[in-house]
mmCIF file of C-alpha atoms in Angstrom:
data_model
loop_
_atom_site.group_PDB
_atom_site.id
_atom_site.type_symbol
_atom_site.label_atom_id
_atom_site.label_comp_id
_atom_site.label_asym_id
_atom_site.label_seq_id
_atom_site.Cartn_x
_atom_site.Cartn_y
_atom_site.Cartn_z
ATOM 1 C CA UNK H 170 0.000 0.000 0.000
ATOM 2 C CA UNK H 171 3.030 2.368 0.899
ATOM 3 C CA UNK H 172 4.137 1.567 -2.477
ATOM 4 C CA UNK H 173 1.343 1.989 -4.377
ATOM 5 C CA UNK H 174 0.544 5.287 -2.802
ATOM 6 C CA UNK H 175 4.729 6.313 -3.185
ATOM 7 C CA UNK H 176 4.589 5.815 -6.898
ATOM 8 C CA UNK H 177 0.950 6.730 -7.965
ATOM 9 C CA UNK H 178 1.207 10.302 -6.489
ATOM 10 C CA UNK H 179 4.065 11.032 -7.882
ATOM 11 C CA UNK H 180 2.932 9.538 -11.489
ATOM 12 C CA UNK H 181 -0.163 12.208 -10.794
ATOM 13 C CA UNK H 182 2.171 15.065 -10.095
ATOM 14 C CA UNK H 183 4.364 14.251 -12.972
ATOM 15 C CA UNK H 184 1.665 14.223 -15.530
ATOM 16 C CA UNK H 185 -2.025 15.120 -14.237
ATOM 17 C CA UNK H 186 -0.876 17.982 -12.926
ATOM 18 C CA UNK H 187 0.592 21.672 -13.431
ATOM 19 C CA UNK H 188 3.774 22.835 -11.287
ATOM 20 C CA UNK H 189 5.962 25.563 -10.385
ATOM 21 C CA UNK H 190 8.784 26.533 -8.079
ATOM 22 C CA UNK H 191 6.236 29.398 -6.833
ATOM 23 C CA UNK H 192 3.450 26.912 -5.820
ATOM 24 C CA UNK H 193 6.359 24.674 -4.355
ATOM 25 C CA UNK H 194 5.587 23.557 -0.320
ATOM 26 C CA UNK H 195 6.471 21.367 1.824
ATOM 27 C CA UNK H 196 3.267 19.018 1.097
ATOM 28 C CA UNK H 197 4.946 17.715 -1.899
ATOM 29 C CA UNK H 198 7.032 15.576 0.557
ATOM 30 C CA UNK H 199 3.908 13.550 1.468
ATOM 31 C CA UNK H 200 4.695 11.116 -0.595
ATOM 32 C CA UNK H 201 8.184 10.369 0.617
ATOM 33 C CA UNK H 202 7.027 9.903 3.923
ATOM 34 C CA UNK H 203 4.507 7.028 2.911
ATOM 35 C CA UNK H 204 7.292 4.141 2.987
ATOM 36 C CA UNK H 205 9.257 5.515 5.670
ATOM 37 C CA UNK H 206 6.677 5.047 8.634
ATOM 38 C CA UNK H 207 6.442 1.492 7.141
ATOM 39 C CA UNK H 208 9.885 1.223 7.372
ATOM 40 C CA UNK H 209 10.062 1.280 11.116
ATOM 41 C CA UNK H 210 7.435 -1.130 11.287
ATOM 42 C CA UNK H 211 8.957 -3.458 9.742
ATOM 43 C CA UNK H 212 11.965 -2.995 11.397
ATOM 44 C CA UNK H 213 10.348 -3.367 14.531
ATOM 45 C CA UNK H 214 8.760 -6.713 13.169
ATOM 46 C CA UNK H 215 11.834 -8.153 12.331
ATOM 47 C CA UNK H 216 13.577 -7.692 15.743
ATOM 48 C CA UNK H 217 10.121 -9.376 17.165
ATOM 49 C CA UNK H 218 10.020 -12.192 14.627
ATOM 50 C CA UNK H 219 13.899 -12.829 14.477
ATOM 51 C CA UNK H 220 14.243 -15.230 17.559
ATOM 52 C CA UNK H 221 11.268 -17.352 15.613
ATOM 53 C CA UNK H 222 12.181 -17.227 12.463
ATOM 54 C CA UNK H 223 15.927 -15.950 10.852
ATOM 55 C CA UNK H 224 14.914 -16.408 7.125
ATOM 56 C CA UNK H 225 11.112 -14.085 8.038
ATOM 57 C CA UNK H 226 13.359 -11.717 9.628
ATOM 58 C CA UNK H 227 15.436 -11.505 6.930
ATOM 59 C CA UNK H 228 13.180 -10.862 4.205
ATOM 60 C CA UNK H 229 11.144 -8.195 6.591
ATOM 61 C CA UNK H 230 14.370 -5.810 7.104
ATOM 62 C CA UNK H 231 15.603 -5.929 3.430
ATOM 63 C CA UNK H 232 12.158 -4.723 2.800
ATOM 64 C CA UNK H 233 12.126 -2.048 5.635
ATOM 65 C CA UNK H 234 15.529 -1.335 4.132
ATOM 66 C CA UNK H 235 14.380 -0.433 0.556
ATOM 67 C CA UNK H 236 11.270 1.524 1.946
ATOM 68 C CA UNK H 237 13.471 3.332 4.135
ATOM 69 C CA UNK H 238 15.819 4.546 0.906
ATOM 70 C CA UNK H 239 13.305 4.895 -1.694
ATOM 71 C CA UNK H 240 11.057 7.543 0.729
ATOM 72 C CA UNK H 241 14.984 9.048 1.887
ATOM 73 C CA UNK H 242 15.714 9.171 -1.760
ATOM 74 C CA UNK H 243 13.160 11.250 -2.597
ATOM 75 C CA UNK H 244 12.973 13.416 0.486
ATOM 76 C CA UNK H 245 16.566 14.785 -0.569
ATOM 77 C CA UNK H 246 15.681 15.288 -4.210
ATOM 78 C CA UNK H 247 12.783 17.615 -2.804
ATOM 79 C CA UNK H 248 14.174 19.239 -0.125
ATOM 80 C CA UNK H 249 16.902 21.180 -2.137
ATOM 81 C CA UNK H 250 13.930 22.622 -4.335
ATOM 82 C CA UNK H 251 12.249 23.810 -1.456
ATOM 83 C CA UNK H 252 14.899 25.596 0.022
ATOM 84 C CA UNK H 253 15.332 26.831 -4.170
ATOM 85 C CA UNK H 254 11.880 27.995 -3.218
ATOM 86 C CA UNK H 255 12.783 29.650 0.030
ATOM 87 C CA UNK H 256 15.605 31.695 -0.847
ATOM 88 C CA UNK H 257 14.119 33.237 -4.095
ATOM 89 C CA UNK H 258 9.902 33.500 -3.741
ATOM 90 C CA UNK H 259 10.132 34.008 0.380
ATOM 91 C CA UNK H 260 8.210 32.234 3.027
ATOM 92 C CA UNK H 261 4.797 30.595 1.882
ATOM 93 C CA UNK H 262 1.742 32.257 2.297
ATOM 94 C CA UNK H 263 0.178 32.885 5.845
ATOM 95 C CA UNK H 264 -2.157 29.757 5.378
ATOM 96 C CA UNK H 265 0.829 27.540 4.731
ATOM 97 C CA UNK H 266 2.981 28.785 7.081
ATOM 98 C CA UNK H 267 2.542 25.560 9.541
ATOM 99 C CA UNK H 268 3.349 23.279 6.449
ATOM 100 C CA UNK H 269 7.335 24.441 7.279
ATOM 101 C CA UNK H 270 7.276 21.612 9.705
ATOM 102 C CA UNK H 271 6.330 18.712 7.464
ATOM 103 C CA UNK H 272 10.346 18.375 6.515
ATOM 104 C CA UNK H 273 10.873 17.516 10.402
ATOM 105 C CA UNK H 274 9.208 14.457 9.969
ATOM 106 C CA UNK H 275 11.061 12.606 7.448
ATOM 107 C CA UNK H 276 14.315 13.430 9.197
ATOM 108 C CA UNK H 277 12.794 11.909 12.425
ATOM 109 C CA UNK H 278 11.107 8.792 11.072
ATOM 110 C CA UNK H 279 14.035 7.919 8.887
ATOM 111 C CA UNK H 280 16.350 8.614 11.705
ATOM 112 C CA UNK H 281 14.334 6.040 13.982
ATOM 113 C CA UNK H 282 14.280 3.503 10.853
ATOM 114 C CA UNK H 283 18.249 4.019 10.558
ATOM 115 C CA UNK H 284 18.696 2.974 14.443
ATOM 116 C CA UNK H 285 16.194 0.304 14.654
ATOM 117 C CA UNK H 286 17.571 -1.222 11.702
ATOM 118 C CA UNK H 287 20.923 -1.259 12.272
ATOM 119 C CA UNK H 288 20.402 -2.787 15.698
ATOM 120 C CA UNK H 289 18.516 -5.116 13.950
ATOM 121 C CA UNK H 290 21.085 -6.580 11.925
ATOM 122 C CA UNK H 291 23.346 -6.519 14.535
ATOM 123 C CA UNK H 292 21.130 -9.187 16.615
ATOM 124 C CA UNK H 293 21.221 -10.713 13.150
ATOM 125 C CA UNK H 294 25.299 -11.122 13.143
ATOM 126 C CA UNK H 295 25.240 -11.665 16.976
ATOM 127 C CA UNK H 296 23.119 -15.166 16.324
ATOM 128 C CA UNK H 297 25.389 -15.779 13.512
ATOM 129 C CA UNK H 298 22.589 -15.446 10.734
ATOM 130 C CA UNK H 299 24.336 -16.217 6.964
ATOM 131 C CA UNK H 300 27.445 -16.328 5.985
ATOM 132 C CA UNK H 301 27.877 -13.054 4.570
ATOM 133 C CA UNK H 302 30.914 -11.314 6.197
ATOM 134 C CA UNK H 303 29.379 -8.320 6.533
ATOM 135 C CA UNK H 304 27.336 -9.677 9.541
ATOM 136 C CA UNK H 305 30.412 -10.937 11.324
ATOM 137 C CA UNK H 306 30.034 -8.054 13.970
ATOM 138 C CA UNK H 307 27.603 -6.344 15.282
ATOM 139 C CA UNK H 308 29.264 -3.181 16.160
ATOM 140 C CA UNK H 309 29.438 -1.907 12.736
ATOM 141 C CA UNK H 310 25.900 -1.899 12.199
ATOM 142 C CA UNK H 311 24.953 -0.357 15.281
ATOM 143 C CA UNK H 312 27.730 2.645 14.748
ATOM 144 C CA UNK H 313 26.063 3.040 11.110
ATOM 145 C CA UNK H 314 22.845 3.197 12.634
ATOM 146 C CA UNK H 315 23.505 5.467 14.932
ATOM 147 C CA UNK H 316 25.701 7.709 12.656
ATOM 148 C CA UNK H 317 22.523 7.491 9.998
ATOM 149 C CA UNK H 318 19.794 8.512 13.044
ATOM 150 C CA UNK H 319 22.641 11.393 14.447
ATOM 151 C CA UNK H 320 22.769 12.842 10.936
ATOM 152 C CA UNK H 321 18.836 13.471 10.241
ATOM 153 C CA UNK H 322 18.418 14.359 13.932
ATOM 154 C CA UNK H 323 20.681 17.322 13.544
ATOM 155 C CA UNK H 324 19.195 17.904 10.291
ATOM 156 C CA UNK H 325 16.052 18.495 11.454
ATOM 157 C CA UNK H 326 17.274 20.782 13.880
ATOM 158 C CA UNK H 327 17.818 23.185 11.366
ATOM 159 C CA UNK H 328 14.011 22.779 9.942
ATOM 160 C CA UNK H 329 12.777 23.552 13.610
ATOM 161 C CA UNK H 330 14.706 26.303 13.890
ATOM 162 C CA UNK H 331 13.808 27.391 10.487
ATOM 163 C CA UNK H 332 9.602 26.452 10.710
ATOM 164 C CA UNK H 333 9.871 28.656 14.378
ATOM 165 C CA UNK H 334 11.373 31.734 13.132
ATOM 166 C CA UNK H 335 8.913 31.469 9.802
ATOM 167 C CA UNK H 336 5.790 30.661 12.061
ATOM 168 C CA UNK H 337 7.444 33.581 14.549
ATOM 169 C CA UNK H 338 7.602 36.311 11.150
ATOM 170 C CA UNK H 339 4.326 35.213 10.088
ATOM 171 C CA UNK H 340 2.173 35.635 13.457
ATOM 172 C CA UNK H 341 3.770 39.144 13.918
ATOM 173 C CA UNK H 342 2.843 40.695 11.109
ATOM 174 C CA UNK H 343 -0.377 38.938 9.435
ATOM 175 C CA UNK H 344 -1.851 35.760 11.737
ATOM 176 C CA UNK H 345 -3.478 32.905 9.823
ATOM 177 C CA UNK H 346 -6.839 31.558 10.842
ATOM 178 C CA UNK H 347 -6.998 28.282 12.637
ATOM 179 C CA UNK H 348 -7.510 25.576 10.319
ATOM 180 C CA UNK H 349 -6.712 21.824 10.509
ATOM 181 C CA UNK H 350 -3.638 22.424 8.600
ATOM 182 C CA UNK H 351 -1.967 22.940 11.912
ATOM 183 C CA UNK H 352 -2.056 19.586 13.334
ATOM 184 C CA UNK H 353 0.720 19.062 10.517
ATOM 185 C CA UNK H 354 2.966 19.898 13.453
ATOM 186 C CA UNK H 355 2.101 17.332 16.120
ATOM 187 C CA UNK H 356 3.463 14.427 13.708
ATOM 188 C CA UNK H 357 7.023 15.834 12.838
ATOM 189 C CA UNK H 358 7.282 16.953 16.397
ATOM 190 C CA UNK H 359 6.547 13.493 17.580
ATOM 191 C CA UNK H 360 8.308 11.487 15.309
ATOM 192 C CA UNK H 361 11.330 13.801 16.409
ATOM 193 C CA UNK H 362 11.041 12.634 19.854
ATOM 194 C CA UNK H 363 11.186 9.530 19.194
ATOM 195 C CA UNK H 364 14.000 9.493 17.664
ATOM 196 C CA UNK H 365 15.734 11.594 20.500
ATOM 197 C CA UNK H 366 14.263 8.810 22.676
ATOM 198 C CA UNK H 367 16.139 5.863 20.395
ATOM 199 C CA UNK H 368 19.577 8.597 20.365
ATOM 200 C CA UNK H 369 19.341 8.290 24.040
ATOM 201 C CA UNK H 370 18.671 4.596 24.469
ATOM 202 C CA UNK H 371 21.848 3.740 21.534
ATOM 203 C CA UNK H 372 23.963 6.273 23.257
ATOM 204 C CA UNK H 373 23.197 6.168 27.175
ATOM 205 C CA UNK H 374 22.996 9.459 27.057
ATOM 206 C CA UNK H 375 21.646 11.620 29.784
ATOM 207 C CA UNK H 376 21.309 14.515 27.649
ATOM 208 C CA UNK H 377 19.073 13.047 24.886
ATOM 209 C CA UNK H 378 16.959 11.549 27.395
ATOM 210 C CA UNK H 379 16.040 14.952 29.100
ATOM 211 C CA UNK H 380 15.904 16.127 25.570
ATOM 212 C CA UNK H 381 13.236 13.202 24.721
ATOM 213 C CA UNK H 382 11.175 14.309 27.856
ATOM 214 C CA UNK H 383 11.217 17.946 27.440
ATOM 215 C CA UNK H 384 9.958 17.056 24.257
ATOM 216 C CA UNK H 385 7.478 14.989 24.582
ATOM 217 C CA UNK H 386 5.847 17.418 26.856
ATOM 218 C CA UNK H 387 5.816 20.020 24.286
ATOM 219 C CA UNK H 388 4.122 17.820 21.986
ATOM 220 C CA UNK H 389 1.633 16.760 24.633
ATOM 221 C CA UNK H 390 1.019 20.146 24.820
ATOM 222 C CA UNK H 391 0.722 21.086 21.361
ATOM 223 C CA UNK H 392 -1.438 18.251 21.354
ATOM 224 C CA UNK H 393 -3.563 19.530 23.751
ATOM 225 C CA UNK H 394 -3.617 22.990 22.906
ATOM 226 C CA UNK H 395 -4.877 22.059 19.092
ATOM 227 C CA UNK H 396 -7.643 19.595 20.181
ATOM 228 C CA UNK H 397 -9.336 22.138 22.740
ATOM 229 C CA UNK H 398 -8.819 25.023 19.327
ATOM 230 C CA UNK H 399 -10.241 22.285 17.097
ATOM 231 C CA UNK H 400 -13.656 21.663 19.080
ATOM 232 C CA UNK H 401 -14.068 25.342 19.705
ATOM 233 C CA UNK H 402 -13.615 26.007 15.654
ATOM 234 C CA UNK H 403 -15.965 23.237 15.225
ATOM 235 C CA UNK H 404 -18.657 24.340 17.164
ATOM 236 C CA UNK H 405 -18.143 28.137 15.817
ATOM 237 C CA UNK H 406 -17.225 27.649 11.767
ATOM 238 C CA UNK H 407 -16.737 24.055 11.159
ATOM 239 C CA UNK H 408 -16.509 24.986 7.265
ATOM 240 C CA UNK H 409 -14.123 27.332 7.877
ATOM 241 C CA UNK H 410 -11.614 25.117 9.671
ATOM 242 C CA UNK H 411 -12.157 22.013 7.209
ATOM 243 C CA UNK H 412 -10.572 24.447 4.396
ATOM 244 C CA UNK H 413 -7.972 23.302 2.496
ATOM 245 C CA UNK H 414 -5.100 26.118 2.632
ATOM 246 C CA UNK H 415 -2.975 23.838 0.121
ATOM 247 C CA UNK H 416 -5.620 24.500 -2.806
ATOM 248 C CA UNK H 417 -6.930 28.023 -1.677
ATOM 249 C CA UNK H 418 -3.133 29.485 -0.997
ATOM 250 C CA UNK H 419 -2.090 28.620 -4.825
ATOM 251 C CA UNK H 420 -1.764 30.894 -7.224
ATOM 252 C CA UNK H 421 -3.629 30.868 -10.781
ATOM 253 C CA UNK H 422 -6.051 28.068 -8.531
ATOM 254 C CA UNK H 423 -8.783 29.417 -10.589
ATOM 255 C CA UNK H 424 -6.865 29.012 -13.878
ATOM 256 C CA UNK H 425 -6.091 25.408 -13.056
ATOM 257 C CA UNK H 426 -9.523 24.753 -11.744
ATOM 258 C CA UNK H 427 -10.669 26.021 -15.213
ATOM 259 C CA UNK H 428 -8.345 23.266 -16.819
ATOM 260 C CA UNK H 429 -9.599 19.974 -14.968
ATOM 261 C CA UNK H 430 -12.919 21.270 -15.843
ATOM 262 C CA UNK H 431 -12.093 21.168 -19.019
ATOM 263 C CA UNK H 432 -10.552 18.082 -18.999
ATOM 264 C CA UNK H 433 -13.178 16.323 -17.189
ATOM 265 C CA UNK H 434 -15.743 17.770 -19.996
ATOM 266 C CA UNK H 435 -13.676 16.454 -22.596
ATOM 267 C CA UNK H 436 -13.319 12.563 -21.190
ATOM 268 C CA UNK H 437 -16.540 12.035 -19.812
ATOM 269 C CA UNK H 438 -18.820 14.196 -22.519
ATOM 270 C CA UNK H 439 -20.660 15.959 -19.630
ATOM 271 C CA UNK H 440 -21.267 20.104 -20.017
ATOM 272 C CA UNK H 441 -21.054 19.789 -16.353
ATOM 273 C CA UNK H 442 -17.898 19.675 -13.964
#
């Protein structure tokens, strides 16, 4: 299903659709995060399964292995034209604003997936699974998980940064309306923990594990803070809230409304959209 939902959208982008660097956010990473949260799964399969069954285990962390590098792969093809976008059309548009976060998540879920699986093959050369010599110790793999987890975490340390000056800009001198579009922060935030909370565990590290708990309560509250918003909206404007700032915020969205109708006229024979 992560596959199929990896390749289709980005078979839509690339030819249903009309594109520029203008109209560029951080939504068009969506995709790339569909086989990384599958990739920790399965990571976290295989370390339950692998006492059972070696050859199950095996075949569920080469998967988690290519999910983890295909969504990676094209999280780093997409970031670099988004910080293209940055740097020469500005910050996105008030609506969007909260969308700045989306590139924390990727760096936190693939971070996990980097730890978890190189722990995992490390239990796999500890039990003396195969005969390939690059299982013959498991210190390796657990150093080039680690490494792989350090290197996204301090990436997205530079989004946060980044997404709280933006959101900081934004609020001071024209505030967005609430709109569900902000609980795109609570998953990047989360996933970020986490991965502090696997740093700490791999390293035995006292400072990522009062990192991990300072930041859990901020998501807890961020959590909090957007579901009491949320029913209050809801009972207030619930049409308001459930708008879409990722089709309203575009430019020319008339223009390319125009076209699908057109299109859609043209394959189905109805006068009608």
């Amino acid at each position: 299903m992560a596959l199929a939902v990896y390749f289709s959208m980005l078979y839509i982008m690339i030819t249903r659709q009309d594109h520029s660097l203008r109209a560029l956010t951080a939504v068009w990473l969506l995709p790339a995060v569909t086989p990384i949260v599958p990739a920790t799964t399965g990571a976290l399969l295989a370390r339950a399964i692998l006492p059972f069954s070696s050859p199950h285990a095996t075949i569920t962390i080469f998967v988690a292995s290519v999910l983890l590098f295909l969504g990676l792969g094209l999280t780093f093809m997409i970031l670099p034209l988004y910080m293209l976008r940055l740097i020469t059309e500005g910050l996105p548009s008030p609506t969007m604003i909260v969308s700045k976060f989306l590139p924390v998540g990727p760096c936190g879920q693939g971070g996990m997936a980097f730890v978890v699986i190189g722990q995992v093959f490390a239990e796999m050369s500890q039990q003396g699974i195969g005969s390939n010599p690059l299982l013959a110790g498991p210190q390796p793999w657990i150093l080039l998980g680690v490494v792989g987890g350090f290197f996204l975490w301090t990436f997205g340390i530079w989004w946060i940064l980044l997404s709280l000056l933006a959101i900081y800009e934004t609020f001071k001198s024209q505030r967005p309306n609430f709109g569900v579009g902000f609980w795109g922060m609570v998953f990047p935030l989360g996933v970020y923990a986490l991965l502090t909370s696997q740093l700490a565990e791999a390293l035995n590290s006292t400072f990522f594990r009062i990192l991990f708990a300072v930041l859990s309560l901020v998501v807890f509250l961020l959590w909090a803070a957007l579901a009491i918003i949320t029913v209050y909206c809801v009972c207030q404007d619930s049409e308001a809230l459930f708008t879409a700032p990722c089709l309203t915020s575009c430019p020319n969205s008339e223009a390319t409304l125009d076209r699908l109708c057109r299109n859609s006229q043209e394959h189905s024979g109805d006068e009608n959209c």
